CSV table of N, CA, C and O in Angstrom, one decimal:
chain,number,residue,atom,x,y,z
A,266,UNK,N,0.8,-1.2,0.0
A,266,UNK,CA,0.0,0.0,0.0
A,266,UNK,C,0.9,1.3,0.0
A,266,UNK,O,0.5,2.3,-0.6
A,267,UNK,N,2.4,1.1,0.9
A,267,UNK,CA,2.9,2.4,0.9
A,267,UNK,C,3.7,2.4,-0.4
A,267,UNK,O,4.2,3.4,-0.8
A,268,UNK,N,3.7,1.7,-0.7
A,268,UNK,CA,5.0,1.5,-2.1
A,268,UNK,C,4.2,2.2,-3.1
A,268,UNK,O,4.8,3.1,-3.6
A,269,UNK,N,2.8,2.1,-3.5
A,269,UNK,CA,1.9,2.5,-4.4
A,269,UNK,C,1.8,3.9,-4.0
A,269,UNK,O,1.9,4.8,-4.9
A,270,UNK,N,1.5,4.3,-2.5
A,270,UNK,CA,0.8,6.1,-1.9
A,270,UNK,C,2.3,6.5,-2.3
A,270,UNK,O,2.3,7.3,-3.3
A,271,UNK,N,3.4,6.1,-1.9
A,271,UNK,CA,4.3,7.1,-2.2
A,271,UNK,C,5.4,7.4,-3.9
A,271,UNK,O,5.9,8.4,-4.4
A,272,UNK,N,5.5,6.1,-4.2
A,272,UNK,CA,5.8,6.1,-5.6
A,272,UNK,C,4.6,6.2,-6.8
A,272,UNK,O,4.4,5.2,-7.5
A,273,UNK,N,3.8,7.9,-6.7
A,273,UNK,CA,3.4,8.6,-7.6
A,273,UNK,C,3.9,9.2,-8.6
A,273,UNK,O,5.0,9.7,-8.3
A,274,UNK,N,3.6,9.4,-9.7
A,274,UNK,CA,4.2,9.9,-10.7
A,274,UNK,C,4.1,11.5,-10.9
A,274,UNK,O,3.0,11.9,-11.0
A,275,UNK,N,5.2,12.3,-10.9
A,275,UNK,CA,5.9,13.7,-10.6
A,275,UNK,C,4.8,14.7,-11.7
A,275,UNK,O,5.1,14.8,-12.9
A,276,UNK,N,3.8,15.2,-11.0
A,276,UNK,CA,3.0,16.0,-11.8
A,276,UNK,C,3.8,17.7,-11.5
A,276,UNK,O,4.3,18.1,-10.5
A,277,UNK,N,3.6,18.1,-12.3
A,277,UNK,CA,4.4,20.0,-12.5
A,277,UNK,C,3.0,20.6,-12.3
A,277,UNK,O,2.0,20.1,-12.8
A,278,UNK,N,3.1,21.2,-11.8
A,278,UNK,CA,2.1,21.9,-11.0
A,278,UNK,C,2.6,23.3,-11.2
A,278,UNK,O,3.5,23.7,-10.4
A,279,UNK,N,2.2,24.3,-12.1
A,279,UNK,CA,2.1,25.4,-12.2
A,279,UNK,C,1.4,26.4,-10.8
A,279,UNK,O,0.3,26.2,-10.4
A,280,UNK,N,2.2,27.2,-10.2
A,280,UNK,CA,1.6,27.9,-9.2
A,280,UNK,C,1.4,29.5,-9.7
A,280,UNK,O,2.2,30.1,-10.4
A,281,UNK,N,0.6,30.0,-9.5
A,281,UNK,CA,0.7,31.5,-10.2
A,281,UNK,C,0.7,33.0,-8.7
A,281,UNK,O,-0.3,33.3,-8.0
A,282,UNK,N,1.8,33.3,-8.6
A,282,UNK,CA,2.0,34.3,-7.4
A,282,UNK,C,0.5,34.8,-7.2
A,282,UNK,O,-0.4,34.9,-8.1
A,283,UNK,N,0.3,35.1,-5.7
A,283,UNK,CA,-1.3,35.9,-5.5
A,283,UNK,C,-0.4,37.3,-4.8
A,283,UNK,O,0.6,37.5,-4.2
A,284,UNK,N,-1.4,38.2,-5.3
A,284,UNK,CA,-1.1,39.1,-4.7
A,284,UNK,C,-1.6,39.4,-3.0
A,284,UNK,O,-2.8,39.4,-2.8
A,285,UNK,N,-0.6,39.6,-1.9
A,285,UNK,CA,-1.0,39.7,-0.9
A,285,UNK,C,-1.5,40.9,-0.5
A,285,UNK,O,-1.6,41.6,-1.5
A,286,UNK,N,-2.0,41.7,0.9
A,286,UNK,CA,-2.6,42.5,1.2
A,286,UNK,C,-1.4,43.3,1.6
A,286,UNK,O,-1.4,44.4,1.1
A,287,UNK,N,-0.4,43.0,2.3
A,287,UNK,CA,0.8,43.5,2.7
A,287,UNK,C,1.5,44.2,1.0
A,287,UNK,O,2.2,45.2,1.0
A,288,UNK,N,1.5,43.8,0.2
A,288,UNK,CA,1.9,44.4,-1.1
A,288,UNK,C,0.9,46.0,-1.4
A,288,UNK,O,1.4,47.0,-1.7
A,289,UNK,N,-0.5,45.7,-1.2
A,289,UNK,CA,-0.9,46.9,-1.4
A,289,UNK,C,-1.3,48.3,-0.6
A,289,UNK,O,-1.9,49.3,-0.9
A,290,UNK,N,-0.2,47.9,1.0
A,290,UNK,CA,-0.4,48.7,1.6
A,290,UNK,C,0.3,50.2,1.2
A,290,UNK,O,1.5,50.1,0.9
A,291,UNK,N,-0.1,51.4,1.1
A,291,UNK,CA,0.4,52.5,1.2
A,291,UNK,C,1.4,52.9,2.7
A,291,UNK,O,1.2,52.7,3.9
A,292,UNK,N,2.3,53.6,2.2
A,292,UNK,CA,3.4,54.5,3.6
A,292,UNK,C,2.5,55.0,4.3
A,292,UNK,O,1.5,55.5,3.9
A,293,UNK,N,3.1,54.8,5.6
A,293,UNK,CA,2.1,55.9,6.7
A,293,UNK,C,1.9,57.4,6.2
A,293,UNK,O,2.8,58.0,5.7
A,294,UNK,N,0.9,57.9,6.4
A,294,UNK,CA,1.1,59.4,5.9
A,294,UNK,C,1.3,60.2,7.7
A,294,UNK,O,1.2,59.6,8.8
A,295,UNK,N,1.5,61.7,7.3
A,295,UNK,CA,1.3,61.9,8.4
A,295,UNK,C,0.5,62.7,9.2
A,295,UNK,O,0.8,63.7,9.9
A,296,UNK,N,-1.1,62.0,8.8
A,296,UNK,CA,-2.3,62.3,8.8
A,296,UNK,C,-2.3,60.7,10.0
A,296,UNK,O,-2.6,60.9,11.2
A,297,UNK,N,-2.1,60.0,9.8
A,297,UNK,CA,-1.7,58.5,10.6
A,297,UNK,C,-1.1,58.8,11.7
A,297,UNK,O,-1.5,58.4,12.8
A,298,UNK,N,0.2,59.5,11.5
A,298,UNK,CA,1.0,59.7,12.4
A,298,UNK,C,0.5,60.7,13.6
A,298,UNK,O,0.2,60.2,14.7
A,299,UNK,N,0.4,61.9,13.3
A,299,UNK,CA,-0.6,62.5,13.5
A,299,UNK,C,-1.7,62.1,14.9
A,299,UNK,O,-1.7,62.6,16.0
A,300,UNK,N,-2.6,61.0,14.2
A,300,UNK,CA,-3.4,59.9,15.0
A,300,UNK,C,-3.0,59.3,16.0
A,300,UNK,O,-3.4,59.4,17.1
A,301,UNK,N,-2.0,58.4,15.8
A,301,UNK,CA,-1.1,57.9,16.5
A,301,UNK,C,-0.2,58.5,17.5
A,301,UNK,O,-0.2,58.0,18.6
A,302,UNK,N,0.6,59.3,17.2
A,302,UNK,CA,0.7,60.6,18.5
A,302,UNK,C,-0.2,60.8,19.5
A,302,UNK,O,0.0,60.5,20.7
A,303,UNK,N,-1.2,61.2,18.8
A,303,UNK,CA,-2.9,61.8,19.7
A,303,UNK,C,-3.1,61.0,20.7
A,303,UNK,O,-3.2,61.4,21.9
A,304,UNK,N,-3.2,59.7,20.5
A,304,UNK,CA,-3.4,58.4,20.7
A,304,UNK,C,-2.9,57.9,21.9
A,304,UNK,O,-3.4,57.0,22.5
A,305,UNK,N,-1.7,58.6,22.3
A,305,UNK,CA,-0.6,58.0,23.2
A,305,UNK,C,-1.1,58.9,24.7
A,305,UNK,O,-1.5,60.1,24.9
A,306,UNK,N,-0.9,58.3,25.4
A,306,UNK,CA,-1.9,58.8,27.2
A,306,UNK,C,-0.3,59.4,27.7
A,306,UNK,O,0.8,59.0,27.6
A,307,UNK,N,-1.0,60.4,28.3
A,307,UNK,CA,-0.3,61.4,29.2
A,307,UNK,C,-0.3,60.9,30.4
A,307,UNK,O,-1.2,60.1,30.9
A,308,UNK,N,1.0,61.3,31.0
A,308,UNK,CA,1.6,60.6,32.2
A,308,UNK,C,1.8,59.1,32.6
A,308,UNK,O,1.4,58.5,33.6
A,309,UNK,N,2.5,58.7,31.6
A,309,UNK,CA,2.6,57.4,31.6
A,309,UNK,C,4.2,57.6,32.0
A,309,UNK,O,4.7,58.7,31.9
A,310,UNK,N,5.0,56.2,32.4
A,310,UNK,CA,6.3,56.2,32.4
A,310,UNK,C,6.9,56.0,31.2
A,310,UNK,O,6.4,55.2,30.4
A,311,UNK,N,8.1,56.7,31.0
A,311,UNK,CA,8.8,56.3,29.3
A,311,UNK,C,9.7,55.1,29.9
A,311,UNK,O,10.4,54.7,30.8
A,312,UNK,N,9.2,54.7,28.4
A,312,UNK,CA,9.9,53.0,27.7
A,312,UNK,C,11.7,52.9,28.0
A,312,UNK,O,12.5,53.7,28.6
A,313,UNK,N,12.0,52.0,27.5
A,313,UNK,CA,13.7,52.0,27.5
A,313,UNK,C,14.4,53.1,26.9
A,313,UNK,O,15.6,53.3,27.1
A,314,UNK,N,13.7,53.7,26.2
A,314,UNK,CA,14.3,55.0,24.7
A,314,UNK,C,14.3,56.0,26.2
A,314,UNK,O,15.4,56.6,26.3
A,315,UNK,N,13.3,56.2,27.2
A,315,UNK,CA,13.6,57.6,28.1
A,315,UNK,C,12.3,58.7,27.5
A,315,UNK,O,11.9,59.7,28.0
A,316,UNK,N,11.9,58.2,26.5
A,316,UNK,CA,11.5,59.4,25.9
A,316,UNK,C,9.4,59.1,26.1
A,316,UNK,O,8.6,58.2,25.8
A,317,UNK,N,9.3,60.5,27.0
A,317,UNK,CA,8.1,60.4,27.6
A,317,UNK,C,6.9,61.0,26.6
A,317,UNK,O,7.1,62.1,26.3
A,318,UNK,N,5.8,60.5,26.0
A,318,UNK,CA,4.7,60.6,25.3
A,318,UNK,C,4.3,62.2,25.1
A,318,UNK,O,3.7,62.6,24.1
A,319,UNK,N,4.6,62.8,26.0
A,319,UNK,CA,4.3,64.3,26.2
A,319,UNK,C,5.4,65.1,24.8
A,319,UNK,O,5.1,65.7,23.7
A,320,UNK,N,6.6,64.7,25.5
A,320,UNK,CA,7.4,65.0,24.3
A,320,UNK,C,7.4,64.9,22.8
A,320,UNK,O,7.6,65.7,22.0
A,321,UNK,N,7.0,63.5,22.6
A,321,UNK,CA,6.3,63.5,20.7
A,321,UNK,C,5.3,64.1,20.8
A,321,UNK,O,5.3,64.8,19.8
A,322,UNK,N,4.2,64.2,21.6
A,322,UNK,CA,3.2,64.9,20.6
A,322,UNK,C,3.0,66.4,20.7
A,322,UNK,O,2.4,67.1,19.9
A,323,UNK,N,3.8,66.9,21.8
A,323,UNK,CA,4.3,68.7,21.5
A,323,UNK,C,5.6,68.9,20.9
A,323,UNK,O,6.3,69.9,21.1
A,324,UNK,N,6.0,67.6,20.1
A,324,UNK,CA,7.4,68.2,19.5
A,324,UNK,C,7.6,68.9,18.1
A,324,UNK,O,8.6,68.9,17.3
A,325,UNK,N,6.0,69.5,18.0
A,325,UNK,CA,6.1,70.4,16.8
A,325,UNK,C,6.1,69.3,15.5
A,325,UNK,O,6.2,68.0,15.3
A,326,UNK,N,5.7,70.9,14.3
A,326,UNK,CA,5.9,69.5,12.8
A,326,UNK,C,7.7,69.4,12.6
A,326,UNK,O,8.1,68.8,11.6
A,327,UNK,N,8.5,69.8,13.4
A,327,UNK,CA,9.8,69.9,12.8
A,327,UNK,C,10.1,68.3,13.4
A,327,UNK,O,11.0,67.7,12.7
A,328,UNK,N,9.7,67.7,14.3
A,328,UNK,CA,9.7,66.4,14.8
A,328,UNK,C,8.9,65.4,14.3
A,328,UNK,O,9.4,64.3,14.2
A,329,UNK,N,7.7,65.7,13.7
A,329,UNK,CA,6.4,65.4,13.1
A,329,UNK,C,7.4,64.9,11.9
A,329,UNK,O,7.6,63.7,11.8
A,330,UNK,N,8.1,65.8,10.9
A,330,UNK,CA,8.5,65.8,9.9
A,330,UNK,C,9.7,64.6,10.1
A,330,UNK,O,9.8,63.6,9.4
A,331,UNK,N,10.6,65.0,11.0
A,331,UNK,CA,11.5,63.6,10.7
A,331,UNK,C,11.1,62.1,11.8
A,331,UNK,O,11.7,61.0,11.7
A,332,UNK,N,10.2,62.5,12.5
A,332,UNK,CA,9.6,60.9,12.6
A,332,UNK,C,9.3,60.1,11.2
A,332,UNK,O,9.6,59.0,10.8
A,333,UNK,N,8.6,61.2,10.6
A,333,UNK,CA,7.7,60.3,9.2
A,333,UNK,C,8.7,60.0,8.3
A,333,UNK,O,8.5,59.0,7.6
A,334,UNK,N,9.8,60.9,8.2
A,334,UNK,CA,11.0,60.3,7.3
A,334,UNK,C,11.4,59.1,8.0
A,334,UNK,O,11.3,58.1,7.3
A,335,UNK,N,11.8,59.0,9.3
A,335,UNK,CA,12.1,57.6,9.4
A,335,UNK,C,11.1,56.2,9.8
A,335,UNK,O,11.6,55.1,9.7
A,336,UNK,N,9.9,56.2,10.2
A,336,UNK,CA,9.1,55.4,9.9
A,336,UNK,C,9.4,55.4,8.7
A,336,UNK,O,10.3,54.6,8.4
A,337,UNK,N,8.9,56.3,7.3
A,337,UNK,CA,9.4,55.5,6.0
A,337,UNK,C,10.3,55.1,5.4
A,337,UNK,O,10.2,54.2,4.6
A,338,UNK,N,11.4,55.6,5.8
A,338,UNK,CA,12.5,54.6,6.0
A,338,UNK,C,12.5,53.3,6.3
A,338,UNK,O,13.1,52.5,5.6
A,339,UNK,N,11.8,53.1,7.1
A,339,UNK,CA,11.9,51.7,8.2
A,339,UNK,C,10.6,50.9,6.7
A,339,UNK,O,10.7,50.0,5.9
A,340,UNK,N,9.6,51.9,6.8
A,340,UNK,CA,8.7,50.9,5.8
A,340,UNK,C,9.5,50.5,4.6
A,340,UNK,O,9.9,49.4,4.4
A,341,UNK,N,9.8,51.4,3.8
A,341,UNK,CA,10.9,50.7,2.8
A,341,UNK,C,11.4,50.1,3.0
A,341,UNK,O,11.5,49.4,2.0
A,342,UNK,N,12.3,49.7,3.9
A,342,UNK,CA,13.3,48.7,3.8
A,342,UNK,C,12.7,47.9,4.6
A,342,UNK,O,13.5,46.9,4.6
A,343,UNK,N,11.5,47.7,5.3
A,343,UNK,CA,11.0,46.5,5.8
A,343,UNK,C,11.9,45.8,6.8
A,343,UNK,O,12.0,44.6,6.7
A,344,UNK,N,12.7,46.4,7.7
A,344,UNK,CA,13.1,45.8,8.9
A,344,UNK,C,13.7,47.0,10.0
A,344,UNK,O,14.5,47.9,10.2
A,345,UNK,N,12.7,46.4,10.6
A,345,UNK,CA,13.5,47.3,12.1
A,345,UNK,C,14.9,47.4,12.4
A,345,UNK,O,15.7,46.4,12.2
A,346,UNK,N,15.3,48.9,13.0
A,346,UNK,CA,16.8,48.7,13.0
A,346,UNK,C,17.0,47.9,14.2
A,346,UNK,O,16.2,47.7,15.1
A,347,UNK,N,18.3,47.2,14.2
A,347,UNK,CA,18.7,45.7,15.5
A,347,UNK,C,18.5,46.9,16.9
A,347,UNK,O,17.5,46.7,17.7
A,348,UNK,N,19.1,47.7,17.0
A,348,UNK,CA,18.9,49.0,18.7
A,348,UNK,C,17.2,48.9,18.9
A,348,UNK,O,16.8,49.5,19.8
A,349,UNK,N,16.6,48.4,18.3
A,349,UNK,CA,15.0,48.7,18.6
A,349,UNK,C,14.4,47.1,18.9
A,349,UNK,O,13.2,46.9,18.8
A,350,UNK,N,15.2,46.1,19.1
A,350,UNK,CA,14.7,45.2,19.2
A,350,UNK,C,15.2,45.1,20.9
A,350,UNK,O,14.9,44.2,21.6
């Protein structure tokens, strides 16, 4: 019985790529970002970085602006830098 289930004969089986949902996602804008700031609760303790929630979201668009450069960074190249792990 196993001699027969396993010596089948080698069919090619054409596969055709699907497009996943992760392909059609758009860069954060920073209309997102923005949200996400808002988002974060006042008076909490800051994380390992030191850096307390109060501070991103009154750190102006001049902060606003190079957050979003580097989140898109990070989305383009699709990996977190190793210091953030």
């Amino acid at each position: 019985m196993f001699a027969k289930l396993l010596n089948q004969p080698i069919i090619n089986i054409t596969v055709n790529e699907l497009t996943t949902v992760e392909q059609l996602l758009e860069a954060p804008s920073k209309n997102e970002l923005e949200t996400g700031l808002n988002m974060l609760k006042n008076g909490k303790a800051p994380g390992v970085d030191e850096i307390v929630s109060e501070c991103l979201k009154n750190g102006g668009p001049c902060l606003l602006d190079q957050l979003l450069k580097l989140i898109n960074i990070i989305w383009e190249q699709e990996e977190i830098p190793d210091l953030w792990r």
